[in-house]
mmCIF file of C-alpha atoms in Angstrom:
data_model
loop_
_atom_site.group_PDB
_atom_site.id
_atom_site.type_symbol
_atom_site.label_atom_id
_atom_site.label_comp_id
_atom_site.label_asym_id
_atom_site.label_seq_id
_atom_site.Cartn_x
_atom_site.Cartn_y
_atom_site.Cartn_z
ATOM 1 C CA UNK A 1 74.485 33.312 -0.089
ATOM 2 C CA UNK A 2 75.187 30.108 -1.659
ATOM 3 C CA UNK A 3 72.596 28.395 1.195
ATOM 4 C CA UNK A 4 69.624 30.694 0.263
ATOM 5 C CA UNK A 5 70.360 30.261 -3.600
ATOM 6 C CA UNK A 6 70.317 26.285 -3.578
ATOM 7 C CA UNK A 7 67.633 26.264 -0.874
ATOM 8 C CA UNK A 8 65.607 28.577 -3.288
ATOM 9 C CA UNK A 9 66.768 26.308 -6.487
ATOM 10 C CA UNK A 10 65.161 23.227 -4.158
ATOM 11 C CA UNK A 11 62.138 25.036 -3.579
ATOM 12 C CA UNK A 12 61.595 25.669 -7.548
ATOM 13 C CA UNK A 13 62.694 21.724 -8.379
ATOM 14 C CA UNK A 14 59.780 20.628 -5.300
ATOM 15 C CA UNK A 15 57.580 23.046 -6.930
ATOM 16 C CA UNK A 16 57.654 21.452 -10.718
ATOM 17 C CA UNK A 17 57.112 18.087 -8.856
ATOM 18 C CA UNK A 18 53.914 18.955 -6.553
ATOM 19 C CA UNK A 19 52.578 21.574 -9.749
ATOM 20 C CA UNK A 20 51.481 20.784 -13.136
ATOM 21 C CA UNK A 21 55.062 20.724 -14.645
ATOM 22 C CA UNK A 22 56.388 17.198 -13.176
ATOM 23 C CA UNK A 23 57.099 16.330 -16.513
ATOM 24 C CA UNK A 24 59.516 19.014 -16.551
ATOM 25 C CA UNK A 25 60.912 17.691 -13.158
ATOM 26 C CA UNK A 26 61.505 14.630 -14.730
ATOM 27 C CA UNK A 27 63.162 15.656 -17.718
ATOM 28 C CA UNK A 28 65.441 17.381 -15.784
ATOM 29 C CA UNK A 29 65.931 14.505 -13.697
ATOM 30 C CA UNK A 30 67.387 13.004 -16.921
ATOM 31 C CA UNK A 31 69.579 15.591 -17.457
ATOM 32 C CA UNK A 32 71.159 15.365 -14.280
ATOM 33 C CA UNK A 33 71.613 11.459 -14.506
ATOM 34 C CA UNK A 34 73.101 12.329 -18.028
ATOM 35 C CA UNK A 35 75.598 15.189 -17.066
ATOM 36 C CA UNK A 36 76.275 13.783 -13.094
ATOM 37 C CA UNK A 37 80.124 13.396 -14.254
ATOM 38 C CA UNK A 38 80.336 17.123 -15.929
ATOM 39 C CA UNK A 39 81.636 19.069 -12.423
ATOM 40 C CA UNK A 40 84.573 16.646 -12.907
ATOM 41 C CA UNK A 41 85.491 17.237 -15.951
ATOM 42 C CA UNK A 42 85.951 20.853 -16.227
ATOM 43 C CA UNK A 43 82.567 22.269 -15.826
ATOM 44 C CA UNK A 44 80.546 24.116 -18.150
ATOM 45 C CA UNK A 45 81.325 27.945 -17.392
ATOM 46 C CA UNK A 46 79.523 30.647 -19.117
ATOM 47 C CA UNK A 47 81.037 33.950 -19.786
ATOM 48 C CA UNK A 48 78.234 35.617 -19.776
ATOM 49 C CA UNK A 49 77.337 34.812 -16.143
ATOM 50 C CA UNK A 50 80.343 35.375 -14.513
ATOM 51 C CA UNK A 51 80.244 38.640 -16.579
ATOM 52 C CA UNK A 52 77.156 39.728 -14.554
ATOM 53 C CA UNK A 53 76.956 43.758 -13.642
ATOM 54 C CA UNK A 54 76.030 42.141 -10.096
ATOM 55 C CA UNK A 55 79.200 40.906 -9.610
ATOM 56 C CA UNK A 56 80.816 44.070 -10.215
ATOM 57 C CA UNK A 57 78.387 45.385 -7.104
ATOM 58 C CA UNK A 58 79.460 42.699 -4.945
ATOM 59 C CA UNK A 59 82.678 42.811 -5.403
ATOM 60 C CA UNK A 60 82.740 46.696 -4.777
ATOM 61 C CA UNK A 61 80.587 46.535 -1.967
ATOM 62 C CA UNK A 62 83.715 45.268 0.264
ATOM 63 C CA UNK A 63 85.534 45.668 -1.674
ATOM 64 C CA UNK A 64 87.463 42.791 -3.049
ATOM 65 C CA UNK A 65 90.808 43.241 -4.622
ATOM 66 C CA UNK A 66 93.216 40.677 -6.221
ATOM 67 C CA UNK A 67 97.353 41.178 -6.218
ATOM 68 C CA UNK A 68 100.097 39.741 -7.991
ATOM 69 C CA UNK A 69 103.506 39.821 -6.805
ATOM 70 C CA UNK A 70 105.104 37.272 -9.304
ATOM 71 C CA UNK A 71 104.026 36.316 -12.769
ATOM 72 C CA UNK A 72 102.770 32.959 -13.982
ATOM 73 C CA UNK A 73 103.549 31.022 -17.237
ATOM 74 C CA UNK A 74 100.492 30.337 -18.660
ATOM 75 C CA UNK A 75 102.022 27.243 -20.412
ATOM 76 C CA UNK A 76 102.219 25.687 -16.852
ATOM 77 C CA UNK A 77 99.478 23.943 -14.840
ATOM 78 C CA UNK A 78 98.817 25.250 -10.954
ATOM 79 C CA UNK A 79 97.605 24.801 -7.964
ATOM 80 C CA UNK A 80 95.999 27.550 -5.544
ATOM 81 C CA UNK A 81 96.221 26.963 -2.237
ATOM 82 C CA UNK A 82 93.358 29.759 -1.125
ATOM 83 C CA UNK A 83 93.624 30.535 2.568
ATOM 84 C CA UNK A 84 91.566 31.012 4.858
ATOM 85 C CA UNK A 85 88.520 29.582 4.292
ATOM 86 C CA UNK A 86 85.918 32.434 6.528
ATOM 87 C CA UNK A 87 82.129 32.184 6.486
ATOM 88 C CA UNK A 88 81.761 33.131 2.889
ATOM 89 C CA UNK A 89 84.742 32.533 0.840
ATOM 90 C CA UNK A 90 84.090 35.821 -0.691
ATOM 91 C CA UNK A 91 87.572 36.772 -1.677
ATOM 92 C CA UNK A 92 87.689 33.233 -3.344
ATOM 93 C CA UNK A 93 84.525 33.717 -5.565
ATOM 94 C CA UNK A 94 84.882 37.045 -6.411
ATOM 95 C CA UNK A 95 88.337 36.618 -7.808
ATOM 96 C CA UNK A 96 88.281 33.540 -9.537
ATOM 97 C CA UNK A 97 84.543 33.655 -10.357
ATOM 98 C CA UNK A 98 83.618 36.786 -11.446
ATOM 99 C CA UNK A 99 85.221 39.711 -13.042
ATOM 100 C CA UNK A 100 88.533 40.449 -15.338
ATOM 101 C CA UNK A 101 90.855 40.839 -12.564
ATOM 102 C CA UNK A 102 92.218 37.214 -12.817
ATOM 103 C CA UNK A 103 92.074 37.348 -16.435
ATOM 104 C CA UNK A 104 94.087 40.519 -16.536
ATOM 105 C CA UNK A 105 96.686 39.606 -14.154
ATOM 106 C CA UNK A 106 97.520 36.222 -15.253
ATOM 107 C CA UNK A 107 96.424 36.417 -19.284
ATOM 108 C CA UNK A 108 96.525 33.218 -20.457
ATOM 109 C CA UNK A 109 95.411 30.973 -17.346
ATOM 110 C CA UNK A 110 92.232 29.532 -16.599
ATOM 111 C CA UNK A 111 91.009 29.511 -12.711
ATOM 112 C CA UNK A 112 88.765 26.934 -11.502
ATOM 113 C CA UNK A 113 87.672 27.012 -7.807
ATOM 114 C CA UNK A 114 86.900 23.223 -6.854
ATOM 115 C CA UNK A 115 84.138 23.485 -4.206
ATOM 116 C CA UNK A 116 82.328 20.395 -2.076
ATOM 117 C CA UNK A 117 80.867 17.641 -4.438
ATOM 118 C CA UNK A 118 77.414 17.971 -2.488
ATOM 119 C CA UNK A 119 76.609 21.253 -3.875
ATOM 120 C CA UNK A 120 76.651 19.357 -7.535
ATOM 121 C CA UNK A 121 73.699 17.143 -6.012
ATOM 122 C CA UNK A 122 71.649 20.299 -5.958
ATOM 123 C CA UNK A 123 69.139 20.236 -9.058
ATOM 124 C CA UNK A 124 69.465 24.141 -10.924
ATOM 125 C CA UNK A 125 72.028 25.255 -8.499
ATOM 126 C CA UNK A 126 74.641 22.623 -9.733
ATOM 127 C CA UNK A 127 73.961 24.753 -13.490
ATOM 128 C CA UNK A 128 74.761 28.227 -11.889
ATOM 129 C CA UNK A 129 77.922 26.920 -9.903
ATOM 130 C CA UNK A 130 78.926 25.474 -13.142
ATOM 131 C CA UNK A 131 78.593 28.258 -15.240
ATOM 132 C CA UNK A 132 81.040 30.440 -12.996
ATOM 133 C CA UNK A 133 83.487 28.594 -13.132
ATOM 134 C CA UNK A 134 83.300 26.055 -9.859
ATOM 135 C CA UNK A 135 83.872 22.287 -10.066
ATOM 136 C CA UNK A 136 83.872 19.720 -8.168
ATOM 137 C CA UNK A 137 86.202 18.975 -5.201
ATOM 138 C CA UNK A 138 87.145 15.589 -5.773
ATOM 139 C CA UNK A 139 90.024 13.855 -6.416
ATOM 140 C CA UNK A 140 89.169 13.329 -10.180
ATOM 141 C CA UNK A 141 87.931 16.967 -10.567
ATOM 142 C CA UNK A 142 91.067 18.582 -9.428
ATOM 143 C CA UNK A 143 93.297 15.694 -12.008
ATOM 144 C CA UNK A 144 90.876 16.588 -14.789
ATOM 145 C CA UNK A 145 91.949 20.441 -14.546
ATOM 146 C CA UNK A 146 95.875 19.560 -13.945
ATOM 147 C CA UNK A 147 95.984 17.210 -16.685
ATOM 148 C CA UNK A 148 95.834 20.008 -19.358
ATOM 149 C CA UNK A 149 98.403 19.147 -22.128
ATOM 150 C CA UNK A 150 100.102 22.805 -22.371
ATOM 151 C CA UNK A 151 99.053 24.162 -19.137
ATOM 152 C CA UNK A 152 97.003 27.195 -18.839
ATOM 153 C CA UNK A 153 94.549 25.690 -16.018
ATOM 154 C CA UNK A 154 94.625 26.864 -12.487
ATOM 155 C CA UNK A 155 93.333 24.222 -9.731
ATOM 156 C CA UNK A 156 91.951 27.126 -6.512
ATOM 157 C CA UNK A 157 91.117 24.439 -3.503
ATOM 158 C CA UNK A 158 90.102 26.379 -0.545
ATOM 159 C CA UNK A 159 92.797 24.017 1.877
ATOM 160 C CA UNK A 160 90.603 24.447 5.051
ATOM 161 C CA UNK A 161 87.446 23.205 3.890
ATOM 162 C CA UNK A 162 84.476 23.122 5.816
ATOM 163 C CA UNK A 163 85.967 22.955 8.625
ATOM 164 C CA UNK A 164 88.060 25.992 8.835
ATOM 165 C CA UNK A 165 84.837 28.331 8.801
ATOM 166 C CA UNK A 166 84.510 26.953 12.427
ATOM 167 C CA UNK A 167 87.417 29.353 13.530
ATOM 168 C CA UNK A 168 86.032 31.907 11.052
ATOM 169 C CA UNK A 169 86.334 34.911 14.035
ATOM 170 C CA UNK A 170 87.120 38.418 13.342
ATOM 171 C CA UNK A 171 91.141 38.811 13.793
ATOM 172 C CA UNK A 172 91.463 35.106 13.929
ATOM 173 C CA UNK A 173 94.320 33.707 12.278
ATOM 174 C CA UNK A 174 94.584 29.793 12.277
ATOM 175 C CA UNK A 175 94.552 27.718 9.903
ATOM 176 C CA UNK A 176 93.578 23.651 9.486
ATOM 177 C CA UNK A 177 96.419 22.855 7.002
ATOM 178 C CA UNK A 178 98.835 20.529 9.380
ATOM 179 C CA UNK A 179 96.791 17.219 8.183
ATOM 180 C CA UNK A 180 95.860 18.512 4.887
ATOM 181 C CA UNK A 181 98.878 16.938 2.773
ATOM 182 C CA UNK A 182 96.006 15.460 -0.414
ATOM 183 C CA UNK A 183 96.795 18.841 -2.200
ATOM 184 C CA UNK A 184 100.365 18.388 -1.720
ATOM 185 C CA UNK A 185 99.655 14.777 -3.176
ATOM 186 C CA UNK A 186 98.216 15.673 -6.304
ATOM 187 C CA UNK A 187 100.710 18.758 -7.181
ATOM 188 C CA UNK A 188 102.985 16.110 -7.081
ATOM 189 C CA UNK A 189 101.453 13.559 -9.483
ATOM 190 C CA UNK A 190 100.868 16.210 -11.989
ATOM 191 C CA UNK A 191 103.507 18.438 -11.640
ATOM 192 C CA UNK A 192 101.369 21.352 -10.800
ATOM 193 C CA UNK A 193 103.417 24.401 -9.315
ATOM 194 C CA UNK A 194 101.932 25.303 -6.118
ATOM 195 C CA UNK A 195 101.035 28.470 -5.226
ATOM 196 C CA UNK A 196 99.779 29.881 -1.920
ATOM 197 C CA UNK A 197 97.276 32.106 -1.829
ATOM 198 C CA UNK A 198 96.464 34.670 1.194
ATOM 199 C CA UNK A 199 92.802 36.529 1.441
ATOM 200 C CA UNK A 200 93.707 39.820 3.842
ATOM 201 C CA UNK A 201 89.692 40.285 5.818
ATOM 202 C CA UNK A 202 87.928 36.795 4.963
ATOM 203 C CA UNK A 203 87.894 36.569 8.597
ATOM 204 C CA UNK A 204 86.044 40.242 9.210
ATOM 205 C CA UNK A 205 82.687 39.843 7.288
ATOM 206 C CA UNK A 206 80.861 38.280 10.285
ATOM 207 C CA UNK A 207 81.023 37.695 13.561
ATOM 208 C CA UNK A 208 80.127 34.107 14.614
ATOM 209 C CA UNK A 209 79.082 32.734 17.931
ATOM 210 C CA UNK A 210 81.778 31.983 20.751
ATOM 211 C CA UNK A 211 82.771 27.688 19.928
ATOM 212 C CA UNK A 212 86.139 27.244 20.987
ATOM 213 C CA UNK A 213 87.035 24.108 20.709
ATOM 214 C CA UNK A 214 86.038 21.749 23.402
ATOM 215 C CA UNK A 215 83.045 23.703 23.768
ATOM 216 C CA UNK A 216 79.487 22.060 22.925
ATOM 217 C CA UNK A 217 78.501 24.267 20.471
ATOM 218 C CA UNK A 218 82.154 23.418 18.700
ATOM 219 C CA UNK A 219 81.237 19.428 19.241
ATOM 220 C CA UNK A 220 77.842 19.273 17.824
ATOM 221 C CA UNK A 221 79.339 21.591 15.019
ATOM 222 C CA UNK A 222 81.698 19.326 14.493
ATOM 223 C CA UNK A 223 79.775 16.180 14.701
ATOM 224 C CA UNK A 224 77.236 17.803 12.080
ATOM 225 C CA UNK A 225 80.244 18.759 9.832
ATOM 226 C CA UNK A 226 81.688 14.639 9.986
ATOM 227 C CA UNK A 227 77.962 13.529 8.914
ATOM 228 C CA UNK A 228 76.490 16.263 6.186
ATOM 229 C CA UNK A 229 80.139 16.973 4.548
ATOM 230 C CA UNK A 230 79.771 21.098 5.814
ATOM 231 C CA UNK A 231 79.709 23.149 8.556
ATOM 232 C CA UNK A 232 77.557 25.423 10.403
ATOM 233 C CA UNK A 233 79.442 27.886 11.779
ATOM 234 C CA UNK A 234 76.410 30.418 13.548
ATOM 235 C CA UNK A 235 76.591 33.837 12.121
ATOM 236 C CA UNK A 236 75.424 37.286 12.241
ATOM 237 C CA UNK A 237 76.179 40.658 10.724
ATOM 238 C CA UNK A 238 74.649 43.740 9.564
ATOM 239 C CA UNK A 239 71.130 44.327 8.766
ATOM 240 C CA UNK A 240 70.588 46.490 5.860
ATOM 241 C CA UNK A 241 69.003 49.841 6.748
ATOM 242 C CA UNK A 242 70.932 49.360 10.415
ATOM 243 C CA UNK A 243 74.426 48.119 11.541
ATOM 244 C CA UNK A 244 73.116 46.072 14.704
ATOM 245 C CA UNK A 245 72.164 42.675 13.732
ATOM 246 C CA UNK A 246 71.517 40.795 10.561
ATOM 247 C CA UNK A 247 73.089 38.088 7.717
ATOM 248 C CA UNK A 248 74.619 40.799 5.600
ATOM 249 C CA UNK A 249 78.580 40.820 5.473
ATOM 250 C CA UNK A 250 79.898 43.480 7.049
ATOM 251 C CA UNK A 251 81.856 45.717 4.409
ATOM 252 C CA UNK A 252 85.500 45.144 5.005
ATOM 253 C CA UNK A 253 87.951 45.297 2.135
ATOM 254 C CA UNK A 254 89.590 41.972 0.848
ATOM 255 C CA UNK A 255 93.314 42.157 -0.388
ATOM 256 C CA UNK A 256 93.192 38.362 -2.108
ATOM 257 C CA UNK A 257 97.360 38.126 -2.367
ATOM 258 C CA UNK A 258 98.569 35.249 -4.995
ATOM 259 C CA UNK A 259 102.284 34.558 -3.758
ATOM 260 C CA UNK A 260 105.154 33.162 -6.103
ATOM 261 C CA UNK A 261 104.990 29.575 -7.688
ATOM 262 C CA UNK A 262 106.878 26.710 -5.882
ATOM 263 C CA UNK A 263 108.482 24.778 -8.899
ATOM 264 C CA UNK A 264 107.038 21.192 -8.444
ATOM 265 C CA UNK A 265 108.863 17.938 -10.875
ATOM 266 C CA UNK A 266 105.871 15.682 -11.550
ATOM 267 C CA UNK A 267 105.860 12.395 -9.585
ATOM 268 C CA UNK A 268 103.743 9.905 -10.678
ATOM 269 C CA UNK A 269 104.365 7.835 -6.822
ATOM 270 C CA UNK A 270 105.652 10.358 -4.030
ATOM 271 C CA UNK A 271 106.944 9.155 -0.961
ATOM 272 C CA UNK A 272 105.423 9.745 2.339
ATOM 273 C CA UNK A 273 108.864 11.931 2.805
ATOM 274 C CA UNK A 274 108.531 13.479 -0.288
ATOM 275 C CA UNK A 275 104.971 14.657 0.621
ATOM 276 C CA UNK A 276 106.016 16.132 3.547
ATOM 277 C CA UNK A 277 109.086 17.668 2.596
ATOM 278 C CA UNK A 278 107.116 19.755 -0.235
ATOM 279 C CA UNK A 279 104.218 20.379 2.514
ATOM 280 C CA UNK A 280 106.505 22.066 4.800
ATOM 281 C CA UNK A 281 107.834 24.417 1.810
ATOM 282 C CA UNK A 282 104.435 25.476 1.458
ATOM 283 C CA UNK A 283 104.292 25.910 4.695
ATOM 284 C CA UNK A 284 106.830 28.254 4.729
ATOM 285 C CA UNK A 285 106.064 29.812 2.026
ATOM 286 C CA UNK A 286 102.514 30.642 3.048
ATOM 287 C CA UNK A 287 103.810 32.413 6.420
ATOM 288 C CA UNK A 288 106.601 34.255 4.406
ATOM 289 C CA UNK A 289 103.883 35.694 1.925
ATOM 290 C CA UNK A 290 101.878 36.542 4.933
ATOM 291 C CA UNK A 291 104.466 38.215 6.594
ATOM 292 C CA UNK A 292 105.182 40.472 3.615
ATOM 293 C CA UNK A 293 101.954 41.476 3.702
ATOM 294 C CA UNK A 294 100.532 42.178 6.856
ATOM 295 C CA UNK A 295 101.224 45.442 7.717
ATOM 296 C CA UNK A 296 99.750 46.438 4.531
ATOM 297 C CA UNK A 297 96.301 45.075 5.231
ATOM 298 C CA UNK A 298 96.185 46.291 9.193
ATOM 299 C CA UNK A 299 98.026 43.058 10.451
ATOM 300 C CA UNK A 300 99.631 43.665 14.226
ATOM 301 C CA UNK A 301 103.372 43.418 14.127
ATOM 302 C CA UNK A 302 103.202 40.845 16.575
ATOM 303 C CA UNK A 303 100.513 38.114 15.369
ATOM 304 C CA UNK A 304 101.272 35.301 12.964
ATOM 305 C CA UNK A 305 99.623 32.846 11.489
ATOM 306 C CA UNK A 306 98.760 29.306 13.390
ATOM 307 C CA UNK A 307 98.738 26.251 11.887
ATOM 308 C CA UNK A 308 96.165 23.368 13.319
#
């Protein structure tokens, strides 16, 4: 969804420049040189967009559904770790993006879902991210939102990245979160509780082409993720008057479960120890709030979660 929309917001911004409105194109260009810093310092979010009547349709058309099993003190920053990352991040955006569910359950905090820097590069399509609520993935972004005197902000990084949606398979449960300690890092510097996140389904919305790793499909996929910043993962779903074939999601329900804080004492220069002693908490913490949930979301007894 997000491809089509900034391929379509290209197609407009090409349009001004080969039409009669290249003035228009330029101005904008002015804009963006003017407001290139804005996704890293907190956005611009509108309301009014991410109170869209759309939103309510795609979030029922799953449907996606948020849970809390432990409160959070809105006069404390935190960080989301959302996991996993599947083809669309739907669970992500329609929880944190869109709605009153978040609002609701946790009065008080502000989400922001940090996404890829590149997408901010895109001219129009940088202004409708904005406006619901997504910033900017880098390391300044993510400070900018945990440096709120009084707390109240919420920090959602996706921990996979790109490179997760590569295992994005129906029933697949793995993880890339074993080298991913940067998170970890920055909870740490601001004192950020961190709390782990679990989408039940992200994985069941499309079925992707067979690339298990080692496989060329997997390398060139790979290769193309190292050079463009994202991934490619090769999809297919439903069609929309048949079930067969096509790039609609399937519609599988998404339980999006927020776990219980892990207190976090601000550290201004962490140790490599210290790092990895509070990564393997959340490590543990992540595969006890999966545990507690599986068999409520159609989770086999026997299958756990595997960490790459």
């Amino acid at each position: 969804f997000l491809y089509l929309v900034a391929e379509f917001c290209w197609g407009f911004f090409v349009f001004l420049i080969l039409g009669n409105f290249w003035f228009l194109a330029v101005l904008y260009l002015l804009w963006l040189y003017l407001d290139w810093e804005t996704p890293c310092a907190g956005g611009r979010r509108s309301q009014w967009v991410r109170s869209w009547t759309v939103w309510k349709y795609f979030r029922e058309y799953f449907p996606i559904h948020l849970i809390k099993t432990s409160d959070l003190n809105p006069n404390q920053n935190y960080l989301l770790g959302f996991h996993p990352h599947g083809v669309l991040v739907a669970g992500a955006f329609g929880n944190f993006c869109t709605g009153p569910s978040f609002k609701n359950l946790f009065p008080g905090l502000t989400p922001y879902l940090h996404i890829m820097p590149i997408w901010f590069g895109c001219p129009f399509f940088r202004e409708y991210v904005m406006s619901a609520g997504m910033v900017s993935a880098s390391k300044e972004s993510v400070s900018y939102v945990l440096n709120n005197e009084g707390g109240g902000h919420a920090s959602v990084i996706v921990i996979g990245g790109a490179e997760e949606s590569l295992n994005a398979h129906p029933g697949s449960l793995t993880l890339n979160i074993l080298k991913r300690k940067g998170f970890i890092k920055m909870a740490l510097k601001h004192g950020a509780h961190l709390v782990p996140v679990f989408s039940f389904g992200e994985n069941e919305l499309f079925k992707q082409v067979a690339n298990p790793k080692g496989s060329w499909l997997r390398n060139v996929q790979e290769k193309l993720q190292k050079i463009m910043g994202f991934a490619l993962p090769l999809f297919h779903a439903r069609g929309v008057f048949q079930y067969s074939f096509g790039l609609i999601p399937y519609r599988q329900p998404i339980h999006t479960v927020v776990g219980s804080p892990i207190p976090v004492k601000r550290n201004l220069n962490p140790t490599r120890e210290e790092i990895d002693q509070l990564h393997a908490l959340y490590l543990q913490k992540l595969r006890q709030l999966f545990e507690e949930h599986k068999r409520n979301y159609g989770i086999p007894e026997h299958k756990s979660l595997i960490f790459e």
